[in-house]
PDB file of C-alpha atoms and ligand atoms in Angstrom:
ATOM      1  CA  MET A 143      70.016 -75.173-138.201  1.00 60.00           C
ATOM      2  CA  THR A 144      68.239 -72.545-136.153  1.00 62.00           C
ATOM      3  CA  THR A 145      64.488 -72.622-136.654  1.00 69.00           C
ATOM      4  CA  THR A 146      63.086 -70.081-139.054  1.00 74.00           C
ATOM      5  CA  THR A 147      60.663 -67.392-138.031  1.00 80.00           C
ATOM      6  CA  TYR A 148      59.092 -65.791-141.076  1.00 91.00           C
ATOM      7  CA  ASP A 149      57.495 -66.555-144.400  1.00 96.00           C
ATOM      8  CA  LEU A 150      59.275 -64.740-147.230  1.00 96.00           C
ATOM      9  CA  THR A 151      57.015 -61.675-147.412  1.00 97.00           C
ATOM     10  CA  ALA A 152      57.154 -61.185-143.663  1.00 97.00           C
ATOM     11  CA  LEU A 153      60.928 -61.702-143.694  1.00 97.00           C
ATOM     12  CA  VAL A 154      61.515 -59.086-146.403  1.00 97.00           C
ATOM     13  CA  LYS A 155      59.362 -56.597-144.512  1.00 97.00           C
ATOM     14  CA  ALA A 156      60.868 -57.390-141.117  1.00 96.00           C
ATOM     15  CA  ARG A 157      64.460 -56.722-142.186  1.00 98.00           C
ATOM     16  CA  ARG A 158      65.433 -53.195-141.303  1.00 97.00           C
ATOM     17  CA  SER A 159      68.817 -51.558-141.171  1.00 97.00           C
ATOM     18  CA  ALA A 160      69.509 -51.520-137.467  1.00 97.00           C
ATOM     19  CA  ASN A 161      70.291 -48.119-136.077  1.00 93.00           C
ATOM     20  CA  LYS A 162      71.872 -49.362-132.880  1.00 92.00           C
ATOM     21  CA  PHE A 163      72.452 -52.719-131.311  1.00 97.00           C
ATOM     22  CA  ILE A 164      72.056 -53.964-127.767  1.00 97.00           C
ATOM     23  CA  PRO A 165      75.673 -53.983-126.560  1.00 96.00           C
ATOM     24  CA  GLY A 166      77.197 -57.134-125.105  1.00 96.00           C
ATOM     25  CA  VAL A 167      75.135 -59.670-127.079  1.00 98.00           C
ATOM     26  CA  GLU A 168      77.356 -62.508-128.278  1.00 98.00           C
ATOM     27  CA  ILE A 169      76.923 -64.492-131.461  1.00 98.00           C
ATOM     28  CA  ASN A 170      78.587 -67.889-131.363  1.00 98.00           C
ATOM     29  CA  ASP A 171      80.287 -69.936-134.091  1.00 98.00           C
ATOM     30  CA  ARG A 172      77.260 -72.123-134.629  1.00 98.00           C
ATOM     31  CA  GLN A 173      74.949 -69.142-135.083  1.00 98.00           C
ATOM     32  CA  LEU A 174      77.294 -67.559-137.613  1.00 98.00           C
ATOM     33  CA  GLU A 175      77.738 -70.875-139.397  1.00 98.00           C
ATOM     34  CA  ASP A 176      73.942 -71.260-139.731  1.00 98.00           C
ATOM     35  CA  ILE A 177      73.779 -67.872-141.461  1.00 98.00           C
ATOM     36  CA  PHE A 178      76.704 -68.608-143.791  1.00 98.00           C
ATOM     37  CA  GLN A 179      75.211 -72.008-144.620  1.00 98.00           C
ATOM     38  CA  LEU A 180      72.277 -70.179-146.210  1.00 98.00           C
ATOM     39  CA  ALA A 181      74.316 -67.371-147.764  1.00 98.00           C
ATOM     40  CA  LYS A 182      76.137 -69.959-149.854  1.00 97.00           C
ATOM     41  CA  PHE A 183      72.993 -70.482-151.921  1.00 98.00           C
ATOM     42  CA  ALA A 184      73.267 -66.982-153.381  1.00 98.00           C
ATOM     43  CA  PRO A 185      73.458 -66.926-157.158  1.00 98.00           C
ATOM     44  CA  SER A 186      76.767 -65.932-158.743  1.00 98.00           C
ATOM     45  CA  ALA A 187      77.901 -65.447-162.317  1.00 98.00           C
ATOM     46  CA  PHE A 188      78.983 -68.829-163.718  1.00 98.00           C
ATOM     47  CA  ASN A 189      78.588 -70.084-160.138  1.00 98.00           C
ATOM     48  CA  LEU A 190      82.029 -68.641-159.431  1.00 98.00           C
ATOM     49  CA  GLN A 191      81.084 -67.714-155.849  1.00 98.00           C
ATOM     50  CA  HIS A 192      83.128 -64.534-155.820  1.00 98.00           C
ATOM     51  CA  THR A 193      82.276 -63.664-152.206  1.00 98.00           C
ATOM     52  CA  HIS A 194      84.547 -64.026-149.210  1.00 98.00           C
ATOM     53  CA  TYR A 195      83.363 -63.092-145.734  1.00 98.00           C
ATOM     54  CA  ILE A 196      85.481 -62.074-142.785  1.00 98.00           C
ATOM     55  CA  ALA A 197      83.515 -62.376-139.553  1.00 98.00           C
ATOM     56  CA  VAL A 198      85.013 -60.181-136.854  1.00 98.00           C
ATOM     57  CA  ARG A 199      84.285 -60.740-133.171  1.00 98.00           C
ATOM     58  CA  ASN A 200      87.684 -60.373-131.528  1.00 97.00           C
ATOM     59  CA  PRO A 201      87.520 -57.081-129.535  1.00 97.00           C
ATOM     60  CA  GLU A 202      90.920 -55.868-130.731  1.00 97.00           C
ATOM     61  CA  VAL A 203      90.123 -56.523-134.374  1.00 98.00           C
ATOM     62  CA  LYS A 204      86.655 -55.037-133.897  1.00 97.00           C
ATOM     63  CA  ALA A 205      88.250 -51.874-132.550  1.00 97.00           C
ATOM     64  CA  LYS A 206      90.317 -51.571-135.735  1.00 98.00           C
ATOM     65  CA  VAL A 207      87.221 -52.008-137.898  1.00 98.00           C
ATOM     66  CA  TYR A 208      85.444 -49.419-135.739  1.00 97.00           C
ATOM     67  CA  GLU A 209      88.255 -46.972-136.511  1.00 97.00           C
ATOM     68  CA  ALA A 210      88.102 -47.829-140.227  1.00 98.00           C
ATOM     69  CA  ALA A 211      84.317 -47.279-140.125  1.00 97.00           C
ATOM     70  CA  TYR A 212      84.730 -43.705-138.817  1.00 97.00           C
ATOM     71  CA  LYS A 213      83.732 -44.725-135.294  1.00 96.00           C
ATOM     72  CA  GLN A 214      80.088 -45.372-136.093  1.00 94.00           C
ATOM     73  CA  TYR A 215      78.505 -46.433-132.810  1.00 92.00           C
ATOM     74  CA  LYS A 216      76.643 -49.360-134.314  1.00 93.00           C
ATOM     75  CA  VAL A 217      79.964 -50.932-135.309  1.00 96.00           C
ATOM     76  CA  SER A 218      81.161 -51.032-131.723  1.00 94.00           C
ATOM     77  CA  SER A 219      77.854 -52.331-130.341  1.00 95.00           C
ATOM     78  CA  ALA A 220      77.361 -55.047-132.979  1.00 98.00           C
ATOM     79  CA  SER A 221      77.789 -58.700-131.989  1.00 98.00           C
ATOM     80  CA  ALA A 222      79.853 -59.326-135.127  1.00 98.00           C
ATOM     81  CA  LEU A 223      81.077 -57.357-138.082  1.00 98.00           C
ATOM     82  CA  ILE A 224      80.837 -59.112-141.375  1.00 98.00           C
ATOM     83  CA  VAL A 225      83.197 -57.774-144.002  1.00 98.00           C
ATOM     84  CA  VAL A 226      81.936 -58.688-147.444  1.00 98.00           C
ATOM     85  CA  LEU A 227      84.655 -59.037-150.041  1.00 98.00           C
ATOM     86  CA  GLY A 228      84.366 -59.689-153.755  1.00 98.00           C
ATOM     87  CA  HIS A 229      87.144 -61.617-155.442  1.00 98.00           C
ATOM     88  CA  LYS A 230      88.257 -59.967-158.689  1.00 98.00           C
ATOM     89  CA  GLU A 231      90.097 -63.116-159.777  1.00 98.00           C
ATOM     90  CA  ALA A 232      87.311 -65.569-158.909  1.00 98.00           C
ATOM     91  CA  TYR A 233      87.133 -66.706-162.535  1.00 98.00           C
ATOM     92  CA  ARG A 234      90.565 -68.319-162.193  1.00 98.00           C
ATOM     93  CA  ASP A 235      88.943 -70.925-159.962  1.00 98.00           C
ATOM     94  CA  VAL A 236      86.562 -72.123-162.676  1.00 98.00           C
ATOM     95  CA  ALA A 237      88.405 -75.397-163.359  1.00 98.00           C
ATOM     96  CA  ARG A 238      88.453 -76.491-159.708  1.00 98.00           C
ATOM     97  CA  LEU A 239      84.848 -75.440-159.117  1.00 98.00           C
ATOM     98  CA  ASN A 240      83.624 -77.579-162.006  1.00 98.00           C
ATOM     99  CA  GLU A 241      85.732 -80.668-161.285  1.00 98.00           C
ATOM    100  CA  GLY A 242      83.035 -82.266-159.169  1.00 97.00           C
ATOM    101  CA  MET A 243      80.518 -81.962-161.991  1.00 97.00           C
ATOM    102  CA  LEU A 244      83.057 -83.518-164.350  1.00 98.00           C
ATOM    103  CA  ASN A 245      83.826 -86.395-161.981  1.00 98.00           C
ATOM    104  CA  LEU A 246      80.139 -87.098-161.448  1.00 98.00           C
ATOM    105  CA  GLY A 247      79.625 -87.222-165.204  1.00 97.00           C
ATOM    106  CA  ILE A 248      77.210 -84.285-165.136  1.00 97.00           C
ATOM    107  CA  LEU A 249      79.620 -82.489-167.468  1.00 97.00           C
ATOM    108  CA  SER A 250      81.422 -84.358-170.263  1.00 98.00           C
ATOM    109  CA  GLN A 251      85.144 -83.675-170.700  1.00 98.00           C
ATOM    110  CA  GLN A 252      84.282 -81.559-173.734  1.00 98.00           C
ATOM    111  CA  GLU A 253      81.663 -79.533-171.848  1.00 98.00           C
ATOM    112  CA  TYR A 254      84.059 -79.075-168.934  1.00 98.00           C
ATOM    113  CA  ASP A 255      86.884 -77.866-171.188  1.00 98.00           C
ATOM    114  CA  ASP A 256      84.517 -75.495-173.030  1.00 98.00           C
ATOM    115  CA  THR A 257      83.187 -74.079-169.748  1.00 98.00           C
ATOM    116  CA  VAL A 258      86.657 -73.470-168.374  1.00 98.00           C
ATOM    117  CA  GLN A 259      87.869 -71.863-171.574  1.00 98.00           C
ATOM    118  CA  SER A 260      84.835 -69.659-172.088  1.00 98.00           C
ATOM    119  CA  VAL A 261      84.779 -68.376-168.488  1.00 98.00           C
ATOM    120  CA  LEU A 262      88.494 -67.580-168.577  1.00 98.00           C
ATOM    121  CA  SER A 263      88.164 -65.624-171.799  1.00 98.00           C
ATOM    122  CA  PHE A 264      84.902 -63.954-170.666  1.00 98.00           C
ATOM    123  CA  TYR A 265      86.727 -62.266-167.786  1.00 98.00           C
ATOM    124  CA  THR A 266      90.132 -61.669-169.370  1.00 98.00           C
ATOM    125  CA  ASP A 267      88.600 -60.138-172.527  1.00 98.00           C
ATOM    126  CA  ARG A 268      86.509 -57.675-170.504  1.00 98.00           C
ATOM    127  CA  GLY A 269      89.368 -56.472-168.338  1.00 96.00           C
ATOM    128  CA  GLU A 270      89.939 -54.978-164.917  1.00 98.00           C
ATOM    129  CA  ALA A 271      86.893 -52.723-164.545  1.00 98.00           C
ATOM    130  CA  PHE A 272      84.617 -55.652-165.361  1.00 98.00           C
ATOM    131  CA  LYS A 273      86.378 -57.886-162.834  1.00 98.00           C
ATOM    132  CA  ARG A 274      85.820 -55.242-160.168  1.00 98.00           C
ATOM    133  CA  ASP A 275      82.166 -54.782-161.166  1.00 98.00           C
ATOM    134  CA  GLU A 276      81.712 -58.523-160.979  1.00 98.00           C
ATOM    135  CA  ALA A 277      83.355 -58.734-157.561  1.00 98.00           C
ATOM    136  CA  ILE A 278      81.046 -56.081-156.148  1.00 98.00           C
ATOM    137  CA  ARG A 279      77.930 -57.277-157.995  1.00 98.00           C
ATOM    138  CA  ASN A 280      78.247 -60.861-156.834  1.00 98.00           C
ATOM    139  CA  ALA A 281      79.315 -59.985-153.289  1.00 98.00           C
ATOM    140  CA  SER A 282      76.328 -57.639-152.988  1.00 98.00           C
ATOM    141  CA  LEU A 283      73.855 -60.333-153.965  1.00 98.00           C
ATOM    142  CA  SER A 284      75.385 -62.685-151.437  1.00 98.00           C
ATOM    143  CA  ALA A 285      75.295 -59.977-148.768  1.00 98.00           C
ATOM    144  CA  MET A 286      71.585 -59.375-149.304  1.00 98.00           C
ATOM    145  CA  LEU A 287      70.890 -63.050-148.853  1.00 98.00           C
ATOM    146  CA  LEU A 288      73.048 -63.100-145.750  1.00 98.00           C
ATOM    147  CA  MET A 289      71.052 -60.258-144.193  1.00 98.00           C
ATOM    148  CA  LEU A 290      67.772 -62.040-144.894  1.00 98.00           C
ATOM    149  CA  ALA A 291      69.125 -65.334-143.523  1.00 98.00           C
ATOM    150  CA  ALA A 292      70.341 -63.507-140.418  1.00 98.00           C
ATOM    151  CA  LYS A 293      66.954 -61.868-139.869  1.00 98.00           C
ATOM    152  CA  ASP A 294      65.216 -65.193-140.260  1.00 97.00           C
ATOM    153  CA  GLN A 295      67.448 -66.579-137.538  1.00 97.00           C
ATOM    154  CA  GLY A 296      66.755 -63.715-135.174  1.00 97.00           C
ATOM    155  CA  TRP A 297      69.638 -61.363-135.991  1.00 98.00           C
ATOM    156  CA  ASP A 298      69.435 -57.763-137.133  1.00 98.00           C
ATOM    157  CA  SER A 299      71.904 -56.193-139.502  1.00 98.00           C
ATOM    158  CA  CYS A 300      72.992 -52.984-141.101  1.00 98.00           C
ATOM    159  CA  PRO A 301      74.788 -52.865-144.446  1.00 98.00           C
ATOM    160  CA  MET A 302      77.404 -50.130-144.475  1.00 98.00           C
ATOM    161  CA  ILE A 303      79.605 -48.308-146.941  1.00 97.00           C
ATOM    162  CA  GLY A 304      80.771 -45.831-144.345  1.00 97.00           C
ATOM    163  CA  PHE A 305      84.311 -47.164-144.036  1.00 97.00           C
ATOM    164  CA  ASP A 306      87.785 -46.439-145.359  1.00 98.00           C
ATOM    165  CA  PRO A 307      88.614 -49.410-147.629  1.00 97.00           C
ATOM    166  CA  ASP A 308      92.380 -48.923-147.316  1.00 97.00           C
ATOM    167  CA  ALA A 309      92.244 -48.863-143.525  1.00 97.00           C
ATOM    168  CA  LEU A 310      90.037 -51.956-143.560  1.00 98.00           C
ATOM    169  CA  ARG A 311      92.405 -53.710-145.953  1.00 98.00           C
ATOM    170  CA  GLU A 312      95.344 -53.025-143.720  1.00 97.00           C
ATOM    171  CA  ALA A 313      93.592 -53.955-140.468  1.00 97.00           C
ATOM    172  CA  LEU A 314      92.308 -57.293-141.789  1.00 98.00           C
ATOM    173  CA  HIS A 315      95.170 -58.203-144.149  1.00 98.00           C
ATOM    174  CA  ILE A 316      92.869 -58.264-147.159  1.00 98.00           C
ATOM    175  CA  PRO A 317      94.750 -59.312-150.331  1.00 98.00           C
ATOM    176  CA  GLU A 318      94.834 -56.878-153.268  1.00 98.00           C
ATOM    177  CA  ASP A 319      92.617 -59.015-155.493  1.00 98.00           C
ATOM    178  CA  TYR A 320      89.686 -58.782-153.051  1.00 98.00           C
ATOM    179  CA  VAL A 321      87.454 -55.677-153.037  1.00 98.00           C
ATOM    180  CA  PRO A 322      85.660 -54.664-149.846  1.00 98.00           C
ATOM    181  CA  ALA A 323      82.073 -54.411-151.105  1.00 98.00           C
ATOM    182  CA  LEU A 324      80.226 -53.877-147.856  1.00 98.00           C
ATOM    183  CA  LEU A 325      80.514 -54.024-144.125  1.00 98.00           C
ATOM    184  CA  ILE A 326      77.568 -55.640-142.359  1.00 98.00           C
ATOM    185  CA  ALA A 327      77.047 -54.967-138.687  1.00 98.00           C
ATOM    186  CA  LEU A 328      75.174 -57.862-137.088  1.00 98.00           C
ATOM    187  CA  GLY A 329      73.508 -58.052-133.710  1.00 98.00           C
ATOM    188  CA  LYS A 330      70.253 -57.623-131.823  1.00 98.00           C
ATOM    189  CA  GLU A 331      68.744 -54.259-132.556  1.00 97.00           C
ATOM    190  CA  ASP A 332      67.889 -51.933-129.724  1.00 96.00           C
ATOM    191  CA  THR A 333      64.447 -50.991-131.022  1.00 94.00           C
ATOM    192  CA  SER A 334      63.616 -48.611-128.172  1.00 94.00           C
ATOM    193  CA  ARG A 335      63.899 -45.590-130.447  1.00 87.00           C
ATOM    194  CA  GLN A 336      63.562 -47.213-133.858  1.00 90.00           C
ATOM    195  CA  ARG A 337      62.473 -44.809-136.570  1.00 90.00           C
ATOM    196  CA  PRO A 338      59.669 -45.681-138.997  1.00 93.00           C
ATOM    197  CA  ARG A 339      60.870 -47.315-142.217  1.00 94.00           C
ATOM    198  CA  GLY A 340      62.391 -44.835-144.648  1.00 95.00           C
ATOM    199  CA  TYR A 341      60.311 -43.516-147.543  1.00 97.00           C
ATOM    200  CA  ARG A 342      59.980 -45.871-150.470  1.00 98.00           C
ATOM    201  CA  LYS A 343      59.223 -44.693-153.982  1.00 98.00           C
ATOM    202  CA  PRO A 344      56.017 -46.040-155.464  1.00 98.00           C
ATOM    203  CA  VAL A 345      56.576 -48.922-157.893  1.00 98.00           C
ATOM    204  CA  GLY A 346      55.543 -46.756-160.860  1.00 97.00           C
ATOM    205  CA  GLU A 347      58.482 -44.478-160.178  1.00 98.00           C
ATOM    206  CA  PHE A 348      61.197 -47.107-160.336  1.00 98.00           C
ATOM    207  CA  VAL A 349      59.805 -49.670-162.771  1.00 98.00           C
ATOM    208  CA  SER A 350      59.182 -49.244-166.456  1.00 98.00           C
ATOM    209  CA  TYR A 351      58.092 -51.805-168.952  1.00 98.00           C
ATOM    210  CA  ASP A 352      59.647 -52.606-172.299  1.00 98.00           C
ATOM    211  CA  ARG A 353      61.704 -49.383-172.413  1.00 98.00           C
ATOM    212  CA  PHE A 354      63.158 -46.852-169.985  1.00 97.00           C
TER     213      PHE A 354
HETATM  214  C1  FMN B 554      75.160 -50.144-149.966  1.00 53.45           C
HETATM  215  C2  FMN B 554      74.574 -49.632-148.682  1.00 53.45           C
HETATM  216  C3  FMN B 554      75.359 -48.869-147.842  1.00 53.45           C
HETATM  217  C4  FMN B 554      74.873 -48.408-146.626  1.00 53.45           C
HETATM  218  N1  FMN B 554      75.713 -47.738-145.780  1.00 53.45           N
HETATM  219  C5  FMN B 554      75.280 -47.387-144.549  1.00 53.45           C
HETATM  220  C6  FMN B 554      76.187 -46.818-143.591  1.00 53.45           C
HETATM  221  O1  FMN B 554      77.381 -46.633-143.846  1.00 53.45           O
HETATM  222  N2  FMN B 554      75.702 -46.486-142.368  1.00 53.45           N
HETATM  223  C7  FMN B 554      74.401 -46.691-142.037  1.00 53.45           C
HETATM  224  O2  FMN B 554      74.030 -46.373-140.916  1.00 53.45           O
HETATM  225  N3  FMN B 554      73.522 -47.255-142.916  1.00 53.45           N
HETATM  226  C8  FMN B 554      73.933 -47.625-144.144  1.00 53.45           C
HETATM  227  N4  FMN B 554      73.072 -48.230-145.044  1.00 53.45           N
HETATM  228  C9  FMN B 554      71.674 -48.501-144.635  1.00 53.45           C
HETATM  229  C10 FMN B 554      70.675 -47.602-145.392  1.00 53.45           C
HETATM  230  O3  FMN B 554      70.676 -46.329-144.833  1.00 53.45           O
HETATM  231  C11 FMN B 554      69.285 -48.275-145.330  1.00 53.45           C
HETATM  232  O4  FMN B 554      69.322 -49.494-146.010  1.00 53.45           O
HETATM  233  C12 FMN B 554      68.183 -47.393-145.940  1.00 53.45           C
HETATM  234  O5  FMN B 554      68.025 -46.211-145.216  1.00 53.45           O
HETATM  235  C13 FMN B 554      66.839 -48.125-145.984  1.00 53.45           C
HETATM  236  O6  FMN B 554      66.476 -48.554-144.707  1.00 53.45           O
HETATM  237  P1  FMN B 554      66.092 -50.080-144.388  1.00 53.45           P
HETATM  238  O7  FMN B 554      67.302 -50.925-144.783  1.00 53.45           O
HETATM  239  O8  FMN B 554      65.846 -50.142-142.900  1.00 53.45           O
HETATM  240  O9  FMN B 554      64.887 -50.435-145.177  1.00 53.45           O
HETATM  241  C14 FMN B 554      73.536 -48.685-146.264  1.00 53.45           C
HETATM  242  C15 FMN B 554      72.750 -49.449-147.139  1.00 53.45           C
HETATM  243  C16 FMN B 554      73.258 -49.927-148.307  1.00 53.45           C
HETATM  244  C17 FMN B 554      72.398 -50.795-149.197  1.00 53.45           C
END
């Protein structure tokens, strides 16, 4: 694992959305793996781990993502593009995901059966809109952790919604039951003309206590 650089407060404050990256910087398998190894500790509803990442480095594939992202310069100069997908049908995996806990005796057979049944009905009862919300909600939490992990390991990022999801789906062969939640451009930021951090509302404006 790459050595870490920041304590948590410093890490949160150091992460910025990169405006442009230094072109030509490569990120290798090991460096990506180190980031994903931390992203896997993101919380997820019922521990269903709804998120799937597609890491794009191949120049031809990158060019297609660049097109799908309306030719934003930072997409072409990034070292890797991380497509964050949420799986709408993640709940169907509940039995397999809990088998280890059953085999280790952490869950009794009864508890295992109850968990599987209740998760399946939780999602099927709530329907398609809920499954999509869940896909995006859980993928977004994972993506935030990924960006912090990347920063800690010396990589800058920019989360992006500026892309055409259908074009992205076609370019990357994304199955129908996965929703593109975010595109994350990853690389080393060119900070030569970095703007000051964007305005943040004071806490009193976005927090209320005990009622809205
Ligand atoms: C969901 C989401 C979508 C975003 N989409 C884009 C985008 O398409 N292009 C872009 O340049 N920045 C994008 N951003 C970055 C925001 O502009 C940035 O987070 C915001 O200005 C605050 O700046 P900071 O992240 O440096 O603190 C996005 C951020 C989020 C959270």
